[in-house]
mmCIF file of C-alpha atoms in Angstrom:
data_model
loop_
_atom_site.group_PDB
_atom_site.id
_atom_site.type_symbol
_atom_site.label_atom_id
_atom_site.label_comp_id
_atom_site.label_asym_id
_atom_site.label_seq_id
_atom_site.Cartn_x
_atom_site.Cartn_y
_atom_site.Cartn_z
ATOM 1 C CA UNK A 536 104.891 212.145 124.284
ATOM 2 C CA UNK A 537 108.608 212.412 123.622
ATOM 3 C CA UNK A 538 110.122 215.784 124.395
ATOM 4 C CA UNK A 539 113.574 217.146 125.094
ATOM 5 C CA UNK A 540 113.560 220.247 127.316
ATOM 6 C CA UNK A 541 115.386 223.221 125.856
ATOM 7 C CA UNK A 542 117.602 223.396 128.929
ATOM 8 C CA UNK A 543 118.787 219.835 128.355
ATOM 9 C CA UNK A 544 119.250 220.086 124.612
ATOM 10 C CA UNK A 545 120.928 223.450 124.345
ATOM 11 C CA UNK A 546 122.250 224.171 127.830
ATOM 12 C CA UNK A 547 125.234 221.899 127.233
ATOM 13 C CA UNK A 548 125.705 222.994 123.633
ATOM 14 C CA UNK A 549 129.355 223.026 122.701
ATOM 15 C CA UNK A 550 130.616 225.193 119.856
ATOM 16 C CA UNK A 551 133.433 223.284 118.205
ATOM 17 C CA UNK A 552 134.112 225.613 115.289
ATOM 18 C CA UNK A 553 133.094 228.944 113.786
ATOM 19 C CA UNK A 554 129.399 229.591 113.349
ATOM 20 C CA UNK A 555 129.960 230.563 109.725
ATOM 21 C CA UNK A 556 130.703 227.314 107.918
ATOM 22 C CA UNK A 557 133.763 227.108 105.697
ATOM 23 C CA UNK A 558 134.726 224.669 102.965
ATOM 24 C CA UNK A 559 138.142 223.388 101.939
ATOM 25 C CA UNK A 560 138.637 220.865 99.131
ATOM 26 C CA UNK A 561 141.259 218.234 99.990
ATOM 27 C CA UNK A 562 141.328 216.248 96.747
ATOM 28 C CA UNK A 563 139.130 215.359 93.829
ATOM 29 C CA UNK A 564 137.044 212.963 95.921
ATOM 30 C CA UNK A 565 137.384 214.472 99.383
ATOM 31 C CA UNK A 566 136.178 217.636 101.057
ATOM 32 C CA UNK A 567 136.173 219.174 104.516
ATOM 33 C CA UNK A 568 133.373 221.225 105.995
ATOM 34 C CA UNK A 569 133.314 222.868 109.406
ATOM 35 C CA UNK A 570 130.413 224.427 111.226
ATOM 36 C CA UNK A 571 128.750 224.966 114.578
ATOM 37 C CA UNK A 572 128.047 221.664 116.292
ATOM 38 C CA UNK A 573 125.467 221.176 119.014
ATOM 39 C CA UNK A 574 126.478 218.389 121.358
ATOM 40 C CA UNK A 575 122.928 217.191 121.836
ATOM 41 C CA UNK A 576 121.694 213.609 121.495
ATOM 42 C CA UNK A 577 118.693 213.471 119.225
ATOM 43 C CA UNK A 578 116.804 211.389 115.919
ATOM 44 C CA UNK A 579 113.078 210.429 113.640
ATOM 45 C CA UNK A 580 111.797 209.596 110.232
ATOM 46 C CA UNK A 581 109.841 212.660 109.088
ATOM 47 C CA UNK A 582 106.973 212.177 106.669
ATOM 48 C CA UNK A 583 106.225 214.306 103.634
ATOM 49 C CA UNK A 584 102.943 215.558 105.042
ATOM 50 C CA UNK A 585 99.595 214.212 106.159
ATOM 51 C CA UNK A 586 100.142 214.183 109.910
ATOM 52 C CA UNK A 587 101.828 211.735 112.304
ATOM 53 C CA UNK A 588 99.773 208.750 111.096
ATOM 54 C CA UNK A 589 100.337 209.191 107.361
ATOM 55 C CA UNK A 590 99.816 205.722 105.914
ATOM 56 C CA UNK A 591 102.695 205.807 103.480
ATOM 57 C CA UNK A 592 105.226 206.261 106.264
ATOM 58 C CA UNK A 593 103.939 203.844 108.908
ATOM 59 C CA UNK A 594 104.445 200.086 108.731
ATOM 60 C CA UNK A 595 102.263 197.419 110.256
ATOM 61 C CA UNK A 596 103.030 193.944 111.539
ATOM 62 C CA UNK A 597 103.979 191.262 109.063
ATOM 63 C CA UNK A 598 104.414 193.310 105.907
ATOM 64 C CA UNK A 599 106.781 195.688 104.200
ATOM 65 C CA UNK A 600 104.108 196.931 101.808
ATOM 66 C CA UNK A 601 102.403 199.874 103.458
ATOM 67 C CA UNK A 602 99.916 200.514 100.679
ATOM 68 C CA UNK A 603 101.934 203.179 98.888
ATOM 69 C CA UNK A 604 105.330 201.613 98.394
ATOM 70 C CA UNK A 605 106.386 197.981 98.425
ATOM 71 C CA UNK A 606 109.653 197.806 100.361
ATOM 72 C CA UNK A 607 110.043 194.273 99.068
ATOM 73 C CA UNK A 608 111.568 195.934 96.023
ATOM 74 C CA UNK A 609 114.430 196.886 98.381
ATOM 75 C CA UNK A 610 114.780 193.403 99.836
ATOM 76 C CA UNK A 611 112.649 194.065 102.931
ATOM 77 C CA UNK A 612 110.133 191.364 103.870
ATOM 78 C CA UNK A 613 108.962 193.261 106.963
ATOM 79 C CA UNK A 614 110.107 195.596 109.750
ATOM 80 C CA UNK A 615 109.062 193.391 112.665
ATOM 81 C CA UNK A 616 112.634 193.235 113.984
ATOM 82 C CA UNK A 617 112.893 197.027 114.242
ATOM 83 C CA UNK A 618 112.235 197.730 117.928
ATOM 84 C CA UNK A 619 111.741 200.664 120.262
ATOM 85 C CA UNK A 620 114.066 201.024 123.255
ATOM 86 C CA UNK A 621 112.716 202.668 126.385
ATOM 87 C CA UNK A 622 115.855 203.532 128.343
ATOM 88 C CA UNK A 623 116.230 204.379 132.029
ATOM 89 C CA UNK A 624 119.597 206.057 132.598
ATOM 90 C CA UNK A 625 121.273 207.709 135.529
ATOM 91 C CA UNK A 626 120.691 211.085 133.825
ATOM 92 C CA UNK A 627 117.100 210.594 132.652
ATOM 93 C CA UNK A 628 114.742 208.498 130.546
ATOM 94 C CA UNK A 629 115.159 208.263 126.787
ATOM 95 C CA UNK A 630 113.753 206.593 123.704
ATOM 96 C CA UNK A 631 115.767 205.080 120.849
ATOM 97 C CA UNK A 632 115.410 202.473 118.111
ATOM 98 C CA UNK A 633 117.204 199.149 117.632
ATOM 99 C CA UNK A 634 117.204 196.040 115.438
ATOM 100 C CA UNK A 635 117.176 192.337 116.314
ATOM 101 C CA UNK A 636 120.288 190.571 115.024
ATOM 102 C CA UNK A 637 120.540 187.077 113.558
ATOM 103 C CA UNK A 638 120.402 184.494 116.332
ATOM 104 C CA UNK A 639 117.664 186.446 118.133
ATOM 105 C CA UNK A 640 119.621 187.158 121.337
ATOM 106 C CA UNK A 641 121.045 190.609 120.580
ATOM 107 C CA UNK A 642 119.754 194.097 119.759
ATOM 108 C CA UNK A 643 121.926 196.470 117.737
ATOM 109 C CA UNK A 644 121.631 200.183 118.495
ATOM 110 C CA UNK A 645 123.700 203.363 118.935
ATOM 111 C CA UNK A 646 126.166 203.725 121.814
ATOM 112 C CA UNK A 647 125.076 207.277 122.620
ATOM 113 C CA UNK A 648 121.621 205.954 123.544
ATOM 114 C CA UNK A 649 123.167 204.061 126.449
ATOM 115 C CA UNK A 650 126.394 205.935 127.249
ATOM 116 C CA UNK A 651 127.248 209.435 128.425
ATOM 117 C CA UNK A 652 129.359 212.066 126.670
ATOM 118 C CA UNK A 653 132.510 210.364 127.989
ATOM 119 C CA UNK A 654 131.517 207.082 126.332
ATOM 120 C CA UNK A 655 130.707 205.300 129.601
ATOM 121 C CA UNK A 656 127.646 203.065 129.991
ATOM 122 C CA UNK A 657 125.210 204.859 132.337
ATOM 123 C CA UNK A 658 122.108 202.778 131.588
ATOM 124 C CA UNK A 659 120.246 201.101 134.415
ATOM 125 C CA UNK A 660 117.567 199.316 132.414
ATOM 126 C CA UNK A 661 116.211 198.991 128.871
ATOM 127 C CA UNK A 662 112.721 197.867 127.906
ATOM 128 C CA UNK A 663 112.673 196.358 124.401
ATOM 129 C CA UNK A 664 109.364 196.894 122.642
ATOM 130 C CA UNK A 665 108.138 195.621 119.315
ATOM 131 C CA UNK A 666 105.041 195.555 117.114
ATOM 132 C CA UNK A 667 103.845 191.943 117.012
ATOM 133 C CA UNK A 668 100.758 190.055 115.816
ATOM 134 C CA UNK A 669 98.416 192.331 117.785
ATOM 135 C CA UNK A 670 99.825 195.253 115.756
ATOM 136 C CA UNK A 671 100.401 197.257 118.929
ATOM 137 C CA UNK A 672 103.636 198.226 120.647
ATOM 138 C CA UNK A 673 104.427 195.951 123.595
ATOM 139 C CA UNK A 674 107.511 195.103 125.679
ATOM 140 C CA UNK A 675 108.942 191.633 125.224
ATOM 141 C CA UNK A 676 112.187 191.899 127.206
ATOM 142 C CA UNK A 677 113.768 194.061 129.885
ATOM 143 C CA UNK A 678 117.574 194.178 129.992
ATOM 144 C CA UNK A 679 119.755 195.470 132.821
ATOM 145 C CA UNK A 680 122.626 197.854 132.219
ATOM 146 C CA UNK A 681 125.112 195.039 132.713
ATOM 147 C CA UNK A 682 123.788 193.401 129.514
ATOM 148 C CA UNK A 683 125.076 196.288 127.373
ATOM 149 C CA UNK A 684 128.250 196.208 125.274
ATOM 150 C CA UNK A 685 129.614 199.559 124.069
ATOM 151 C CA UNK A 686 131.836 199.510 120.990
ATOM 152 C CA UNK A 687 135.481 199.745 122.034
ATOM 153 C CA UNK A 688 136.935 203.090 121.056
ATOM 154 C CA UNK A 689 133.660 204.979 121.439
ATOM 155 C CA UNK A 690 134.517 208.350 122.994
ATOM 156 C CA UNK A 691 131.071 209.850 123.397
ATOM 157 C CA UNK A 692 131.711 212.468 120.708
ATOM 158 C CA UNK A 693 128.754 213.707 118.657
ATOM 159 C CA UNK A 694 130.306 212.619 115.364
ATOM 160 C CA UNK A 695 131.826 209.234 116.118
ATOM 161 C CA UNK A 696 132.780 206.315 113.889
ATOM 162 C CA UNK A 697 132.283 203.937 116.826
ATOM 163 C CA UNK A 698 128.751 204.891 117.850
ATOM 164 C CA UNK A 699 127.598 201.292 118.227
ATOM 165 C CA UNK A 700 126.202 199.213 121.084
ATOM 166 C CA UNK A 701 124.677 195.772 121.486
ATOM 167 C CA UNK A 702 122.141 194.697 124.105
ATOM 168 C CA UNK A 703 122.368 191.009 125.012
ATOM 169 C CA UNK A 704 119.269 189.065 126.064
ATOM 170 C CA UNK A 705 119.191 185.836 128.036
ATOM 171 C CA UNK A 706 116.255 184.517 125.985
ATOM 172 C CA UNK A 707 115.353 184.681 122.320
ATOM 173 C CA UNK A 708 113.322 187.510 120.884
ATOM 174 C CA UNK A 709 109.769 186.421 119.956
ATOM 175 C CA UNK A 710 109.579 184.337 116.803
ATOM 176 C CA UNK A 711 107.627 187.091 115.077
ATOM 177 C CA UNK A 712 110.566 189.514 115.506
ATOM 178 C CA UNK A 713 112.594 189.400 112.300
ATOM 179 C CA UNK A 714 116.308 188.664 112.668
ATOM 180 C CA UNK A 715 118.534 190.835 110.465
ATOM 181 C CA UNK A 716 121.959 189.985 109.087
ATOM 182 C CA UNK A 717 124.838 192.383 108.406
ATOM 183 C CA UNK A 718 125.657 193.348 104.834
ATOM 184 C CA UNK A 719 128.956 191.807 103.808
ATOM 185 C CA UNK A 720 129.116 192.743 100.126
ATOM 186 C CA UNK A 721 131.098 195.427 98.296
ATOM 187 C CA UNK A 722 130.760 198.944 99.653
ATOM 188 C CA UNK A 723 130.649 200.348 96.114
ATOM 189 C CA UNK A 724 127.252 198.695 95.593
ATOM 190 C CA UNK A 725 125.642 200.716 98.399
ATOM 191 C CA UNK A 726 126.494 204.399 98.015
ATOM 192 C CA UNK A 727 124.156 206.272 95.700
ATOM 193 C CA UNK A 728 121.481 203.564 95.821
ATOM 194 C CA UNK A 729 118.110 203.647 97.562
ATOM 195 C CA UNK A 730 118.453 202.572 101.209
ATOM 196 C CA UNK A 731 115.615 201.774 103.618
ATOM 197 C CA UNK A 732 115.499 203.576 106.979
ATOM 198 C CA UNK A 733 113.113 202.752 109.803
ATOM 199 C CA UNK A 734 112.562 204.006 113.327
ATOM 200 C CA UNK A 735 110.221 204.945 116.183
ATOM 201 C CA UNK A 736 111.195 208.609 116.404
ATOM 202 C CA UNK A 737 109.334 211.857 116.040
ATOM 203 C CA UNK A 738 107.704 212.785 112.771
ATOM 204 C CA UNK A 739 106.605 215.732 110.657
ATOM 205 C CA UNK A 740 106.638 216.902 107.048
ATOM 206 C CA UNK A 741 110.123 217.300 105.614
ATOM 207 C CA UNK A 742 109.358 220.998 105.150
ATOM 208 C CA UNK A 743 109.373 221.260 108.965
ATOM 209 C CA UNK A 744 111.457 218.382 110.289
ATOM 210 C CA UNK A 745 110.603 216.355 113.390
ATOM 211 C CA UNK A 746 108.043 218.829 114.668
ATOM 212 C CA UNK A 747 105.484 216.297 115.953
ATOM 213 C CA UNK A 748 105.612 213.746 118.735
ATOM 214 C CA UNK A 749 105.140 210.080 117.899
ATOM 215 C CA UNK A 750 102.132 209.847 120.191
ATOM 216 C CA UNK A 751 100.892 206.611 118.616
ATOM 217 C CA UNK A 752 104.243 204.832 119.036
ATOM 218 C CA UNK A 753 104.238 204.164 115.309
ATOM 219 C CA UNK A 754 107.110 202.586 113.453
ATOM 220 C CA UNK A 755 107.901 204.417 110.237
ATOM 221 C CA UNK A 756 110.022 203.707 107.203
ATOM 222 C CA UNK A 757 111.115 205.469 104.063
ATOM 223 C CA UNK A 758 113.929 205.773 101.556
ATOM 224 C CA UNK A 759 117.041 207.850 101.180
ATOM 225 C CA UNK A 760 120.588 207.258 99.998
ATOM 226 C CA UNK A 761 124.081 207.667 101.366
ATOM 227 C CA UNK A 762 126.166 209.921 99.156
ATOM 228 C CA UNK A 763 129.510 210.046 100.967
ATOM 229 C CA UNK A 764 131.707 208.506 103.644
ATOM 230 C CA UNK A 765 132.696 210.681 106.560
ATOM 231 C CA UNK A 766 135.223 210.895 109.392
ATOM 232 C CA UNK A 767 134.837 213.901 111.669
ATOM 233 C CA UNK A 768 134.369 216.807 109.259
ATOM 234 C CA UNK A 769 136.166 215.133 106.361
ATOM 235 C CA UNK A 770 134.205 213.546 103.519
ATOM 236 C CA UNK A 771 135.101 211.104 100.757
ATOM 237 C CA UNK A 772 133.139 209.702 97.825
ATOM 238 C CA UNK A 773 135.245 206.548 97.589
ATOM 239 C CA UNK A 774 137.019 205.720 100.870
ATOM 240 C CA UNK A 775 134.823 203.225 102.717
ATOM 241 C CA UNK A 776 137.305 202.989 105.604
ATOM 242 C CA UNK A 777 135.824 206.232 106.924
ATOM 243 C CA UNK A 778 133.373 204.964 109.508
ATOM 244 C CA UNK A 779 130.308 207.130 108.870
ATOM 245 C CA UNK A 780 127.761 206.921 106.064
ATOM 246 C CA UNK A 781 126.465 210.402 105.284
ATOM 247 C CA UNK A 782 123.309 211.468 103.465
ATOM 248 C CA UNK A 783 120.968 214.415 103.133
ATOM 249 C CA UNK A 784 117.281 215.228 102.690
ATOM 250 C CA UNK A 785 116.552 216.522 99.190
ATOM 251 C CA UNK A 786 113.544 218.173 97.615
ATOM 252 C CA UNK A 787 114.624 218.362 93.967
ATOM 253 C CA UNK A 788 116.292 221.786 94.300
ATOM 254 C CA UNK A 789 120.062 222.142 93.872
ATOM 255 C CA UNK A 790 120.172 224.873 96.535
ATOM 256 C CA UNK A 791 119.077 222.352 99.193
ATOM 257 C CA UNK A 792 121.389 219.556 98.056
ATOM 258 C CA UNK A 793 123.647 219.617 101.108
ATOM 259 C CA UNK A 794 126.322 217.171 99.964
ATOM 260 C CA UNK A 795 126.585 218.687 96.496
ATOM 261 C CA UNK A 796 127.184 222.050 98.172
ATOM 262 C CA UNK A 797 129.897 220.527 100.354
ATOM 263 C CA UNK A 798 131.659 219.502 97.147
ATOM 264 C CA UNK A 799 131.323 222.957 95.610
ATOM 265 C CA UNK A 800 128.243 222.434 93.449
ATOM 266 C CA UNK A 801 127.811 220.925 90.014
ATOM 267 C CA UNK A 802 130.131 223.424 88.311
ATOM 268 C CA UNK A 803 133.210 222.632 90.418
ATOM 269 C CA UNK A 804 136.321 221.751 88.324
ATOM 270 C CA UNK A 805 136.748 218.425 90.179
ATOM 271 C CA UNK A 806 133.941 216.900 88.114
ATOM 272 C CA UNK A 807 135.992 217.218 84.941
ATOM 273 C CA UNK A 808 138.463 214.833 86.610
ATOM 274 C CA UNK A 809 135.917 212.437 88.127
ATOM 275 C CA UNK A 810 132.696 212.912 86.125
ATOM 276 C CA UNK A 811 131.474 209.439 87.114
ATOM 277 C CA UNK A 812 131.113 210.586 90.748
ATOM 278 C CA UNK A 813 129.051 213.695 90.015
ATOM 279 C CA UNK A 814 125.681 211.858 90.175
ATOM 280 C CA UNK A 815 126.683 210.387 93.531
ATOM 281 C CA UNK A 816 127.455 213.707 95.197
ATOM 282 C CA UNK A 817 124.919 215.850 93.365
ATOM 283 C CA UNK A 818 121.472 214.294 93.192
ATOM 284 C CA UNK A 819 118.124 215.659 94.233
ATOM 285 C CA UNK A 820 116.490 212.669 95.863
ATOM 286 C CA UNK A 821 115.378 209.080 95.433
ATOM 287 C CA UNK A 822 113.392 208.179 92.336
ATOM 288 C CA UNK A 823 110.264 207.015 94.198
ATOM 289 C CA UNK A 824 107.851 209.940 94.675
ATOM 290 C CA UNK A 825 107.212 211.084 98.239
ATOM 291 C CA UNK A 826 109.496 208.456 99.811
ATOM 292 C CA UNK A 827 112.570 210.595 100.607
ATOM 293 C CA UNK A 828 112.864 210.830 104.401
ATOM 294 C CA UNK A 829 115.180 212.184 107.039
ATOM 295 C CA UNK A 830 115.716 211.110 110.636
ATOM 296 C CA UNK A 831 114.734 212.817 113.869
ATOM 297 C CA UNK A 832 114.622 212.414 117.619
ATOM 298 C CA UNK A 833 113.990 208.838 118.740
ATOM 299 C CA UNK A 834 115.430 207.237 115.586
ATOM 300 C CA UNK A 835 118.900 206.934 117.129
ATOM 301 C CA UNK A 836 120.122 203.359 116.814
ATOM 302 C CA UNK A 837 117.741 202.565 113.972
ATOM 303 C CA UNK A 838 119.100 200.488 111.108
ATOM 304 C CA UNK A 839 119.641 201.437 107.499
ATOM 305 C CA UNK A 840 118.960 198.459 105.222
ATOM 306 C CA UNK A 841 120.348 197.616 101.795
ATOM 307 C CA UNK A 842 118.937 194.475 100.221
ATOM 308 C CA UNK A 843 117.255 193.702 103.548
ATOM 309 C CA UNK A 844 120.583 193.665 105.424
ATOM 310 C CA UNK A 845 121.951 196.239 107.859
ATOM 311 C CA UNK A 846 124.587 198.636 106.499
ATOM 312 C CA UNK A 847 124.504 201.373 109.145
ATOM 313 C CA UNK A 848 123.152 202.545 112.513
ATOM 314 C CA UNK A 849 121.558 205.990 112.971
ATOM 315 C CA UNK A 850 123.957 208.210 114.890
ATOM 316 C CA UNK A 851 123.474 211.971 114.380
ATOM 317 C CA UNK A 852 121.733 214.635 112.355
ATOM 318 C CA UNK A 853 122.656 218.072 111.141
ATOM 319 C CA UNK A 854 120.425 221.112 110.974
ATOM 320 C CA UNK A 855 119.004 222.265 107.685
ATOM 321 C CA UNK A 856 120.926 224.629 105.392
ATOM 322 C CA UNK A 857 117.592 225.860 104.016
ATOM 323 C CA UNK A 858 117.147 229.508 105.142
ATOM 324 C CA UNK A 859 113.385 229.025 104.897
ATOM 325 C CA UNK A 860 113.469 226.408 107.657
ATOM 326 C CA UNK A 861 110.455 227.331 109.858
ATOM 327 C CA UNK A 862 110.357 228.065 113.558
ATOM 328 C CA UNK A 863 110.378 224.938 115.757
ATOM 329 C CA UNK A 864 108.176 225.520 118.846
ATOM 330 C CA UNK A 865 109.811 222.683 120.795
ATOM 331 C CA UNK A 866 113.055 224.615 120.963
ATOM 332 C CA UNK A 867 112.164 228.215 120.214
ATOM 333 C CA UNK A 868 114.658 228.073 117.333
ATOM 334 C CA UNK A 869 114.772 227.281 113.613
ATOM 335 C CA UNK A 870 116.429 223.909 114.159
ATOM 336 C CA UNK A 871 114.685 221.787 111.539
ATOM 337 C CA UNK A 872 116.045 218.358 112.408
ATOM 338 C CA UNK A 873 115.237 215.938 109.574
ATOM 339 C CA UNK A 874 114.046 218.729 107.293
ATOM 340 C CA UNK A 875 114.874 219.415 103.657
ATOM 341 C CA UNK A 876 118.515 220.486 103.466
ATOM 342 C CA UNK A 877 119.503 218.623 106.633
ATOM 343 C CA UNK A 878 122.174 215.942 106.808
ATOM 344 C CA UNK A 879 122.430 212.709 108.757
ATOM 345 C CA UNK A 880 125.125 210.231 109.702
ATOM 346 C CA UNK A 881 124.911 206.466 110.247
ATOM 347 C CA UNK A 882 127.742 204.528 111.849
ATOM 348 C CA UNK A 883 129.006 202.463 108.951
ATOM 349 C CA UNK A 884 129.033 198.672 108.956
ATOM 350 C CA UNK A 885 130.791 198.863 105.599
ATOM 351 C CA UNK A 886 133.857 199.761 107.673
ATOM 352 C CA UNK A 887 135.500 196.414 108.390
ATOM 353 C CA UNK A 888 136.268 196.712 112.099
ATOM 354 C CA UNK A 889 132.739 197.951 112.876
ATOM 355 C CA UNK A 890 131.226 195.095 110.896
ATOM 356 C CA UNK A 891 133.477 192.528 112.576
ATOM 357 C CA UNK A 892 132.582 193.861 116.030
ATOM 358 C CA UNK A 893 128.847 193.538 115.407
ATOM 359 C CA UNK A 894 129.191 190.125 113.784
ATOM 360 C CA UNK A 895 131.078 188.865 116.841
ATOM 361 C CA UNK A 896 127.686 188.805 118.597
ATOM 362 C CA UNK A 897 126.075 186.675 115.879
ATOM 363 C CA UNK A 898 126.429 182.873 116.009
ATOM 364 C CA UNK A 899 128.907 181.749 113.349
ATOM 365 C CA UNK A 900 126.332 179.705 111.467
ATOM 366 C CA UNK A 901 124.139 182.818 111.159
ATOM 367 C CA UNK A 902 126.732 185.006 109.397
ATOM 368 C CA UNK A 903 126.157 184.811 105.615
ATOM 369 C CA UNK A 904 129.054 184.349 103.253
ATOM 370 C CA UNK A 905 129.383 186.951 100.487
ATOM 371 C CA UNK A 906 128.881 184.234 97.873
ATOM 372 C CA UNK A 907 125.367 183.538 99.163
ATOM 373 C CA UNK A 908 124.177 187.087 98.459
ATOM 374 C CA UNK A 909 122.923 188.411 95.143
ATOM 375 C CA UNK A 910 124.335 191.877 94.565
ATOM 376 C CA UNK A 911 123.683 194.424 91.869
ATOM 377 C CA UNK A 912 126.793 196.484 91.165
ATOM 378 C CA UNK A 913 125.230 199.683 89.901
ATOM 379 C CA UNK A 914 126.764 203.091 90.386
ATOM 380 C CA UNK A 915 128.676 204.367 93.342
ATOM 381 C CA UNK A 916 126.586 205.400 95.070
ATOM 382 C CA UNK A 917 129.072 220.897 104.841
ATOM 383 C CA UNK A 918 128.113 223.437 104.617
ATOM 384 C CA UNK A 919 127.104 221.798 107.896
ATOM 385 C CA UNK A 920 124.864 223.912 110.071
ATOM 386 C CA UNK A 921 124.816 221.956 113.313
ATOM 387 C CA UNK A 922 125.509 218.299 114.020
ATOM 388 C CA UNK A 923 123.032 216.892 116.523
ATOM 389 C CA UNK A 924 122.844 213.513 118.161
ATOM 390 C CA UNK A 925 119.321 212.153 118.160
ATOM 391 C CA UNK A 926 118.196 210.239 121.155
ATOM 392 C CA UNK A 927 114.690 211.327 122.158
ATOM 393 C CA UNK A 928 114.077 212.326 125.745
ATOM 394 C CA UNK A 929 111.057 210.573 127.196
#
């Protein structure tokens, strides 16, 4: 059972701005939101109901079709390269998610899973676990802390554009573990489009957030979309050089559309200047019924896939803006991580220096050229309550 004691999660909470969020528009395509931030490392893929083992949100070995939705429509052949990381650190034991990179010798994950709040590697050992032909979770490699590379420039901040790390192995991952490449196409093809997210974190219906432990060590997947780029508390609908991909969990109601609210709602005058960007900022969820997910504790480091390639790495979540967010017994507070109205950030591999850093670990012959990829150029693609990092405490 994965739990994070209240004393650990909230005892070191750091208020970085006023509790009452404010909003300032910077330009037609940019906005700034400030709010209370909790400096706590957390992350999961909540389900839309049916309990922790809901079939439509759990994936089995060798397939990306879980019986409800065929992820092959999103370029995913399977999720066998999405792995669970069991981490022994100087300050405790934690659980995160990672992905096997092309070449089979490296695991991509989030830096905060392995480093402290100063950005320093404090990991002693990492057990890498995957779901193979037996369809059960099993360790296939144990890496020492010296095998970890933290992205240069990572400061340990909750909202960081450099929240990336790579674990190097001295032997190849099992042949059944899928190797994933990094997306190298145009950024404009990604935002606003359905993106696949997968992880080993906590679960729960999106009305509650990550309220249930992942007792079966299940790997889950679902869909969402990134609506904006982010740097700190600044947002942009067009500037891909900002190193964070930001999305929210929708339920079809405008009141819970977090990013639309950040941009002042559908009636804001900016949309008369840039009407083509309104659907990107203000949308109420992915088209596929019951597949809109958020992320929760234990999903840190998990990959976001577009066309079967990695575009981002799960970094942090923000608490729900929905006033009806129910009481969370794990914390004794209405936190609602991964719930409707919550936001989430993925370290962007659309940002060139991040992408180049990750690709430096991939053998040259394994890095695809843009011309070899088929791309569909469709569309472009806070009132932030509390930003929360999401590494699950074991």
